[in-house]
Amino acid sequence: MPAIAPAPHNRDQMTGGPLRIVHCLRAPVGGLFRHVCDLARAQAGRGHLVGIIADATTGGSRAEQRFAELRAVCELGIERFAMSRLPGPGDLSAAARVRTVAERWQPDVLHGHGAKGGVYARIAGTRLRRGRKPVRAYTPHGGSLHYSPSSPAGFLYLRAERFLSARTDLFLFESEFGRQAFEAKVGRPDAVVRVVHNGVAPAEFEPISPAPGAADFVFVGELRTLKGVDTLLEALNLMEAGEHGPTAVVVGAGPDEELFRDRARNLGLERRVTFPGQLPARQAFALGRCIVVPSRAESLPYIVLEAAAARLPIVATNVGGIPEIFGAQSERLVPPGDAPALAAAMRRILCDGDAASAEASDLAADIATRFSLDSMAERILDAYFACAGAN
């Protein structure tokens, strides 16, 4: 696709014309990447010019495929270069490269996603040397908010959030929990603030039936301790120790995969737990009769929305925005890191499949009314315009 020349523009564009929107994120994986992909398609479909800036060292072949598909809708372009996961000197050069791309694309909105994407977008938007300043939007997606202010990492990250808060025009929280956590750990933003829930598409409400030979349970997500896979393994062992008992499929990849494989072996669960690697969510869902989300922390996880839309029974922890998804059924959620409570909830699903199916159908109907992809896209665009009007 040929490069788009910077277009002359002014505030009039922000009151009704097509916007030039740039999304900045680090790792193109998981729910955050899905959110950016959904927004890019929805915004381009509404006539806006969209670009994406992301890390070049993560995501693998699946990200490459997604970016190849997105090039058809990203008229401004897609730029990828190295972005480090941990803070370091490379952050300054990465932020400078984001600024260089932004000066070329001249966005009306520079929208950072996640901790690192939010840092780069807001620094770049503040330090642009050519053209007018864009609306600096930020969606945390959990990120820094998962950390305790008393931990060394949390102290560093939350201080950075306070510094950047004054350099943010628009906060878009994907859950009420995220907004409250930000206010408690960082402070009340002096900017336009909106809570806009993630949304799912109509096609995702097509029910999924378990494949032949499906396991009793399936986990789908990044394989790191924050996601609670170790708690799931402990719960399976509590339900029945050794080779016999309920089975599970752990779908995904991540930094703690070997740790979880070792834990499964140490518990004697090798024949009951399999690790097939990364798979598309709906393909992974068919590998189990119930999805387990044992996370220690979350924002508003797409995997729960997707599973609920597909009418899968769900066992999940009471963290982040998950209660906002479950609504009237939130009393079924279990405490994070509590293997006995998780085992009890999983055992209940096995013992009363009819009740689990009825709950799944009711939750899917509720999700359809409250978590629409179209509504998410429209509300975020409205927030862009409202922010521009406030500036």
Short mmCIF file of C-alpha atoms in Angstrom, two decimals:
data_model
loop_
_atom_site.label_atom_id
_atom_site.label_comp_id
_atom_site.label_asym_id
_atom_site.label_seq_id
_atom_site.Cartn_x
_atom_site.Cartn_y
_atom_site.Cartn_z
CA MET A 1 0.00 0.00 0.00
CA PRO A 2 1.51 3.41 -0.90
CA ALA A 3 2.31 5.80 1.93
CA ILE A 4 -0.40 8.31 2.78
CA ALA A 5 0.81 11.88 2.60
CA PRO A 6 0.12 13.99 5.70
CA ALA A 7 -3.18 15.74 5.18
CA PRO A 8 -3.88 19.31 6.24
CA HIS A 9 -6.55 19.27 8.91
CA ASN A 10 -8.01 21.34 11.70
CA ARG A 11 -10.48 21.08 14.55
CA ASP A 12 -13.40 21.10 12.12
CA GLN A 13 -12.50 17.51 11.28
CA MET A 14 -13.07 16.61 14.91
CA THR A 15 -16.70 17.72 14.75
CA GLY A 16 -18.01 15.41 12.09
CA GLY A 17 -15.56 14.61 9.29
CA PRO A 18 -13.42 11.48 8.90
CA LEU A 19 -10.82 11.16 11.62
CA ARG A 20 -7.20 10.07 11.29
CA ILE A 21 -6.89 7.53 14.12
CA VAL A 22 -3.67 5.80 15.17
CA HIS A 23 -3.68 2.93 17.65
CA CYS A 24 -0.45 2.17 19.51
CA LEU A 25 0.16 -1.07 21.43
CA ARG A 26 3.10 -3.22 22.37
CA ALA A 27 2.47 -6.97 22.15
CA PRO A 28 -0.03 -7.96 19.42
CA VAL A 29 -1.48 -10.84 21.44
CA GLY A 30 -4.53 -11.62 23.55
CA GLY A 31 -7.60 -9.54 24.25
CA LEU A 32 -5.82 -6.20 23.91
CA PHE A 33 -4.84 -7.01 20.32
CA ARG A 34 -8.31 -8.30 19.55
CA HIS A 35 -9.71 -5.01 20.88
CA VAL A 36 -7.44 -2.97 18.59
CA CYS A 37 -8.29 -5.16 15.60
CA ASP A 38 -12.02 -4.78 16.26
CA LEU A 39 -11.71 -1.01 16.64
CA ALA A 40 -9.59 -0.63 13.52
CA ARG A 41 -12.12 -2.53 11.40
CA ALA A 42 -15.13 -0.76 12.90
CA GLN A 43 -13.60 2.70 12.57
CA ALA A 44 -12.43 2.09 9.02
CA GLY A 45 -15.88 0.74 8.18
CA ARG A 46 -17.32 4.06 9.34
CA GLY A 47 -15.09 5.99 6.94
CA HIS A 48 -12.21 6.95 9.22
CA LEU A 49 -8.51 6.60 8.33
CA VAL A 50 -6.77 4.18 10.66
CA GLY A 51 -3.16 3.24 11.39
CA ILE A 52 -1.55 0.83 13.87
CA ILE A 53 1.85 0.93 15.59
CA ALA A 54 2.98 -2.26 17.38
CA ASP A 55 5.95 -4.32 18.53
CA ALA A 56 7.74 -6.37 15.88
CA THR A 57 9.20 -9.05 18.15
CA THR A 58 6.04 -10.63 19.61
CA GLY A 59 2.88 -12.22 18.30
CA GLY A 60 4.43 -14.77 15.97
CA SER A 61 2.73 -16.09 12.86
CA ARG A 62 -0.79 -15.46 14.16
CA ALA A 63 -0.06 -11.75 14.57
CA GLU A 64 1.53 -11.64 11.12
CA GLN A 65 -1.64 -13.12 9.66
CA ARG A 66 -3.87 -10.65 11.50
CA PHE A 67 -1.76 -7.69 10.39
CA ALA A 68 -1.84 -8.94 6.79
CA GLU A 69 -5.64 -8.93 6.97
CA LEU A 70 -5.72 -5.50 8.62
CA ARG A 71 -3.63 -3.86 5.90
CA ALA A 72 -6.74 -3.80 3.74
CA VAL A 73 -8.50 -1.46 6.20
CA CYS A 74 -5.58 0.50 7.70
CA GLU A 75 -5.24 3.30 5.16
CA LEU A 76 -2.65 5.18 7.17
CA GLY A 77 -0.56 2.03 7.42
CA ILE A 78 0.89 -0.45 9.92
CA GLU A 79 4.30 0.16 11.50
CA ARG A 80 6.11 -2.43 13.62
CA PHE A 81 9.42 -2.14 15.44
CA ALA A 82 10.97 -3.47 18.65
CA MET A 83 9.31 -2.46 21.92
CA SER A 84 10.62 -3.92 25.18
CA ARG A 85 8.28 -5.50 27.71
CA LEU A 86 10.15 -4.14 30.74
CA PRO A 87 11.11 -0.51 31.32
CA GLY A 88 14.54 0.46 30.02
CA PRO A 89 16.59 2.81 27.84
CA GLY A 90 14.95 1.36 24.72
CA ASP A 91 11.69 3.03 25.71
CA LEU A 92 13.06 6.45 24.76
CA SER A 93 13.97 5.34 21.26
CA ALA A 94 10.66 3.49 20.85
CA ALA A 95 8.71 6.59 21.91
CA ALA A 96 10.77 8.65 19.47
CA ARG A 97 9.92 6.24 16.66
CA VAL A 98 6.22 6.45 17.55
CA ARG A 99 6.52 10.24 17.37
CA THR A 100 8.21 10.02 13.97
CA VAL A 101 5.40 7.84 12.61
CA ALA A 102 2.78 10.15 14.13
CA GLU A 103 4.40 13.18 12.50
CA ARG A 104 4.15 11.39 9.18
CA TRP A 105 0.56 10.24 9.63
CA GLN A 106 -0.69 13.40 11.42
CA PRO A 107 -3.45 11.72 13.47
CA ASP A 108 -6.43 13.49 14.98
CA VAL A 109 -6.41 10.81 17.68
CA LEU A 110 -3.37 8.94 19.01
CA HIS A 111 -4.81 6.09 21.09
CA GLY A 112 -2.44 4.11 23.33
CA HIS A 113 -3.44 0.66 24.55
CA GLY A 114 -1.92 -1.09 27.57
CA ALA A 115 0.88 0.23 29.76
CA LYS A 116 3.61 0.47 27.12
CA GLY A 117 1.33 1.55 24.28
CA GLY A 118 -0.07 4.20 26.58
CA VAL A 119 3.40 5.49 27.47
CA TYR A 120 4.55 5.72 23.87
CA ALA A 121 1.35 7.28 22.52
CA ARG A 122 1.11 9.96 25.19
CA ILE A 123 4.78 10.91 25.08
CA ALA A 124 4.73 11.01 21.30
CA GLY A 125 1.48 12.99 21.21
CA THR A 126 2.90 15.52 23.66
CA ARG A 127 6.25 15.93 21.89
CA LEU A 128 5.17 16.19 18.27
CA ARG A 129 7.37 18.75 16.55
CA ARG A 130 5.33 19.13 13.36
CA GLY A 131 1.59 19.55 12.96
CA ARG A 132 -0.98 20.10 15.66
CA LYS A 133 -1.28 17.96 18.76
CA PRO A 134 -3.69 15.00 18.48
CA VAL A 135 -6.14 13.88 21.13
CA ARG A 136 -4.06 11.67 23.42
CA ALA A 137 -6.31 8.75 24.34
CA TYR A 138 -5.44 5.89 26.69
CA THR A 139 -7.01 2.52 27.49
CA PRO A 140 -5.08 0.72 30.28
CA HIS A 141 -6.41 -2.84 29.64
CA GLY A 142 -5.27 -3.68 33.18
CA GLY A 143 -1.55 -3.12 32.63
CA SER A 144 -0.02 -1.06 35.44
CA LEU A 145 -3.26 -1.32 37.43
CA HIS A 146 -2.56 -4.99 38.18
CA TYR A 147 0.34 -3.94 40.44
CA SER A 148 0.21 -3.07 44.13
CA PRO A 149 1.44 0.43 44.99
CA SER A 150 3.56 -1.13 47.76
CA SER A 151 5.57 -3.34 45.39
CA PRO A 152 8.76 -1.98 43.80
CA ALA A 153 7.38 -2.49 40.28
CA GLY A 154 4.02 -1.01 41.24
CA PHE A 155 5.68 2.03 42.79
CA LEU A 156 7.55 2.66 39.53
CA TYR A 157 4.68 1.97 37.15
CA LEU A 158 2.06 3.92 39.09
CA ARG A 159 4.36 6.93 39.41
CA ALA A 160 4.70 6.83 35.63
CA GLU A 161 0.90 6.69 35.34
CA ARG A 162 0.60 9.81 37.53
CA PHE A 163 3.15 11.64 35.40
CA LEU A 164 1.39 10.69 32.17
CA SER A 165 -2.11 11.38 33.50
CA ALA A 166 -1.51 15.12 33.03
CA ARG A 167 -0.53 14.37 29.43
CA THR A 168 -3.74 12.50 28.62
CA ASP A 169 -6.84 14.04 27.04
CA LEU A 170 -9.11 11.00 27.12
CA PHE A 171 -9.27 7.95 29.39
CA LEU A 172 -11.25 5.01 28.02
CA PHE A 173 -11.71 2.34 30.69
CA GLU A 174 -13.04 -1.00 29.49
CA SER A 175 -14.68 -1.68 32.85
CA GLU A 176 -15.99 0.19 35.85
CA PHE A 177 -13.48 -1.83 37.86
CA GLY A 178 -10.66 -0.35 35.75
CA ARG A 179 -11.86 3.19 36.37
CA GLN A 180 -12.12 2.63 40.11
CA ALA A 181 -8.70 0.94 40.27
CA PHE A 182 -7.13 3.88 38.42
CA GLU A 183 -8.67 6.41 40.78
CA ALA A 184 -7.58 4.40 43.83
CA LYS A 185 -3.99 3.79 42.69
CA VAL A 186 -3.24 6.81 40.50
CA GLY A 187 -5.86 9.47 41.21
CA ARG A 188 -8.95 10.96 39.59
CA PRO A 189 -8.11 11.93 36.01
CA ASP A 190 -8.35 15.60 35.06
CA ALA A 191 -9.51 14.70 31.55
CA VAL A 192 -12.48 13.30 29.67
CA VAL A 193 -13.31 9.87 31.14
CA ARG A 194 -15.54 7.16 29.66
CA VAL A 195 -16.23 3.55 30.63
CA VAL A 196 -16.84 1.58 27.43
CA HIS A 197 -17.20 -2.17 27.76
CA ASN A 198 -15.59 -4.48 25.22
CA GLY A 199 -18.04 -5.88 22.71
CA VAL A 200 -18.61 -9.06 20.72
CA ALA A 201 -19.96 -9.49 17.20
CA PRO A 202 -23.27 -11.19 16.28
CA ALA A 203 -21.45 -14.15 14.67
CA GLU A 204 -19.87 -14.98 18.04
CA PHE A 205 -23.29 -15.91 19.45
CA GLU A 206 -23.36 -19.07 17.35
CA PRO A 207 -23.35 -21.89 19.95
CA ILE A 208 -20.33 -24.21 20.14
CA SER A 209 -20.76 -27.89 20.93
CA PRO A 210 -17.96 -29.98 22.45
CA ALA A 211 -15.93 -31.95 19.91
CA PRO A 212 -15.85 -35.77 20.14
CA GLY A 213 -13.53 -36.74 22.95
CA ALA A 214 -13.58 -33.24 24.46
CA ALA A 215 -12.04 -32.81 27.90
CA ASP A 216 -14.11 -31.88 30.91
CA PHE A 217 -12.51 -28.43 31.15
CA VAL A 218 -10.57 -26.03 28.92
CA PHE A 219 -8.42 -23.02 29.71
CA VAL A 220 -7.71 -20.48 26.94
CA GLY A 221 -5.23 -17.65 27.46
CA GLU A 222 -1.67 -16.54 28.03
CA LEU A 223 0.34 -19.01 30.07
CA ARG A 224 1.60 -16.87 32.93
CA THR A 225 1.06 -17.01 36.67
CA LEU A 226 -1.32 -14.04 36.61
CA LYS A 227 -3.80 -16.20 34.70
CA GLY A 228 -4.00 -18.80 37.48
CA VAL A 229 -3.24 -21.98 35.53
CA ASP A 230 -1.40 -23.30 38.60
CA THR A 231 -4.61 -22.91 40.61
CA LEU A 232 -6.49 -24.87 37.94
CA LEU A 233 -3.96 -27.71 38.19
CA GLU A 234 -4.25 -27.74 41.97
CA ALA A 235 -8.05 -27.85 41.70
CA LEU A 236 -7.93 -30.81 39.32
CA ASN A 237 -5.68 -32.63 41.78
CA LEU A 238 -8.07 -31.87 44.64
CA MET A 239 -11.00 -33.24 42.63
CA GLU A 240 -9.10 -36.52 42.25
CA ALA A 241 -5.38 -37.15 42.58
CA GLY A 242 -3.35 -39.20 40.12
CA GLU A 243 -4.06 -40.41 36.61
CA HIS A 244 -7.82 -40.74 36.90
CA GLY A 245 -10.40 -38.01 37.26
CA PRO A 246 -11.55 -34.91 35.35
CA THR A 247 -9.48 -33.86 32.35
CA ALA A 248 -8.42 -30.46 31.04
CA VAL A 249 -6.89 -28.85 27.97
CA VAL A 250 -4.67 -25.80 28.55
CA VAL A 251 -4.63 -23.76 25.34
CA GLY A 252 -2.14 -20.94 24.87
CA ALA A 253 1.49 -19.97 25.17
CA GLY A 254 3.47 -17.74 27.48
CA PRO A 255 6.47 -17.27 29.74
CA ASP A 256 5.32 -19.73 32.41
CA GLU A 257 4.36 -22.63 30.14
CA GLU A 258 7.22 -24.88 31.30
CA LEU A 259 6.43 -24.06 34.90
CA PHE A 260 2.86 -25.28 34.40
CA ARG A 261 3.96 -28.38 32.51
CA ASP A 262 6.33 -29.23 35.35
CA ARG A 263 3.59 -28.67 37.91
CA ALA A 264 1.23 -30.98 36.02
CA ARG A 265 3.91 -33.69 35.96
CA ASN A 266 4.68 -33.25 39.65
CA LEU A 267 0.99 -33.66 40.48
CA GLY A 268 0.72 -36.79 38.33
CA LEU A 269 -1.67 -35.11 35.89
CA GLU A 270 0.22 -35.86 32.65
CA ARG A 271 -2.57 -38.07 31.30
CA ARG A 272 -5.32 -35.70 32.38
CA VAL A 273 -3.94 -32.37 31.17
CA THR A 274 -2.76 -31.55 27.65
CA PHE A 275 -1.04 -28.42 26.28
CA PRO A 276 -1.81 -28.10 22.54
CA GLY A 277 -0.35 -24.58 22.14
CA GLN A 278 -2.14 -21.57 20.71
CA LEU A 279 -5.44 -21.94 18.86
CA PRO A 280 -8.23 -19.59 17.77
CA ALA A 281 -10.67 -19.12 20.64
CA ARG A 282 -13.69 -20.81 19.10
CA GLN A 283 -11.59 -23.78 17.98
CA ALA A 284 -10.19 -24.04 21.50
CA PHE A 285 -13.65 -23.83 23.08
CA ALA A 286 -14.70 -27.08 21.38
CA LEU A 287 -11.91 -28.95 23.17
CA GLY A 288 -13.72 -28.80 26.53
CA ARG A 289 -17.21 -28.99 28.01
CA CYS A 290 -16.66 -26.06 30.36
CA ILE A 291 -14.20 -23.17 30.23
CA VAL A 292 -12.27 -22.28 33.38
CA VAL A 293 -10.93 -18.74 33.90
CA PRO A 294 -8.89 -18.97 37.14
CA SER A 295 -7.20 -15.56 36.82
CA ARG A 296 -5.65 -13.69 39.72
CA ALA A 297 -6.28 -10.36 37.96
CA GLU A 298 -8.14 -9.22 34.85
CA SER A 299 -9.58 -6.13 33.26
CA LEU A 300 -12.61 -7.08 31.15
CA PRO A 301 -11.47 -10.33 29.48
CA TYR A 302 -12.64 -11.03 25.97
CA ILE A 303 -12.27 -14.76 26.58
CA VAL A 304 -15.14 -14.63 29.08
CA LEU A 305 -17.31 -12.60 26.70
CA GLU A 306 -16.54 -14.97 23.82
CA ALA A 307 -17.24 -18.09 25.87
CA ALA A 308 -20.45 -16.62 27.26
CA ALA A 309 -21.65 -15.68 23.77
CA ALA A 310 -20.93 -19.24 22.60
CA ARG A 311 -23.13 -20.58 25.44
CA LEU A 312 -20.32 -22.44 27.18
CA PRO A 313 -20.60 -23.16 30.90
CA ILE A 314 -17.99 -20.98 32.66
CA VAL A 315 -16.19 -21.23 35.97
CA ALA A 316 -14.38 -17.97 36.70
CA THR A 317 -12.80 -15.96 39.49
CA ASN A 318 -14.19 -12.81 41.04
CA VAL A 319 -11.56 -10.39 39.73
CA GLY A 320 -11.47 -7.22 37.64
CA GLY A 321 -14.47 -6.63 35.42
CA ILE A 322 -15.61 -10.27 35.35
CA PRO A 323 -18.50 -9.52 37.78
CA GLU A 324 -19.66 -6.83 35.34
CA ILE A 325 -19.92 -9.52 32.66
CA PHE A 326 -21.70 -12.05 34.88
CA GLY A 327 -24.22 -9.51 36.20
CA ALA A 328 -26.93 -11.34 38.14
CA GLN A 329 -24.86 -14.54 38.07
CA SER A 330 -21.81 -12.97 39.71
CA GLU A 331 -22.47 -14.84 42.95
CA ARG A 332 -21.15 -17.96 41.16
CA LEU A 333 -17.66 -16.46 40.87
CA VAL A 334 -14.92 -17.86 43.11
CA PRO A 335 -12.03 -16.14 44.93
CA PRO A 336 -8.73 -15.99 42.99
CA GLY A 337 -5.96 -18.37 44.07
CA ASP A 338 -8.41 -20.56 46.01
CA ALA A 339 -7.98 -24.08 44.63
CA PRO A 340 -10.61 -25.72 46.92
CA ALA A 341 -13.25 -23.15 45.91
CA LEU A 342 -12.34 -23.57 42.25
CA ALA A 343 -12.53 -27.35 42.56
CA ALA A 344 -15.98 -27.10 44.17
CA ALA A 345 -17.28 -24.90 41.34
CA MET A 346 -15.84 -27.24 38.72
CA ARG A 347 -17.34 -30.28 40.48
CA ARG A 348 -20.74 -28.57 40.47
CA ILE A 349 -20.59 -28.22 36.67
CA LEU A 350 -19.81 -31.93 36.29
CA CYS A 351 -22.59 -32.96 38.67
CA ASP A 352 -25.38 -30.78 37.26
CA GLY A 353 -24.91 -30.31 33.52
CA ASP A 354 -28.51 -29.23 32.95
CA ALA A 355 -28.24 -26.33 35.41
CA ALA A 356 -24.90 -25.33 33.89
CA SER A 357 -26.41 -25.28 30.39
CA ALA A 358 -29.36 -23.18 31.57
CA GLU A 359 -27.03 -20.68 33.21
CA ALA A 360 -24.95 -20.51 30.04
CA SER A 361 -28.01 -19.76 27.89
CA ASP A 362 -29.22 -17.05 30.28
CA LEU A 363 -25.78 -15.43 30.37
CA ALA A 364 -25.52 -15.44 26.56
CA ALA A 365 -28.88 -13.65 26.28
CA ASP A 366 -27.73 -11.06 28.81
CA ILE A 367 -24.39 -10.54 27.06
CA ALA A 368 -26.17 -9.90 23.76
CA THR A 369 -27.96 -6.89 25.24
CA ARG A 370 -25.00 -5.34 27.09
CA PHE A 371 -21.78 -6.07 25.16
CA SER A 372 -22.22 -5.15 21.49
CA LEU A 373 -19.21 -4.56 19.24
CA ASP A 374 -21.13 -1.88 17.32
CA SER A 375 -22.04 -0.09 20.55
CA MET A 376 -18.41 -0.24 21.70
CA ALA A 377 -17.18 1.30 18.44
CA GLU A 378 -19.80 4.06 18.45
CA ARG A 379 -19.22 5.00 22.07
CA ILE A 380 -15.46 5.23 21.57
CA LEU A 381 -15.90 7.47 18.54
CA ASP A 382 -18.33 9.62 20.53
CA ALA A 383 -15.67 9.91 23.23
CA TYR A 384 -13.08 11.05 20.68
CA PHE A 385 -15.42 13.81 19.52
CA ALA A 386 -16.43 14.78 23.06
CA CYS A 387 -12.78 15.05 24.02
CA ALA A 388 -12.01 17.24 21.01
CA GLY A 389 -14.90 19.51 21.95
CA ALA A 390 -13.55 19.83 25.48
CA ASN A 391 -10.08 20.88 24.27
#
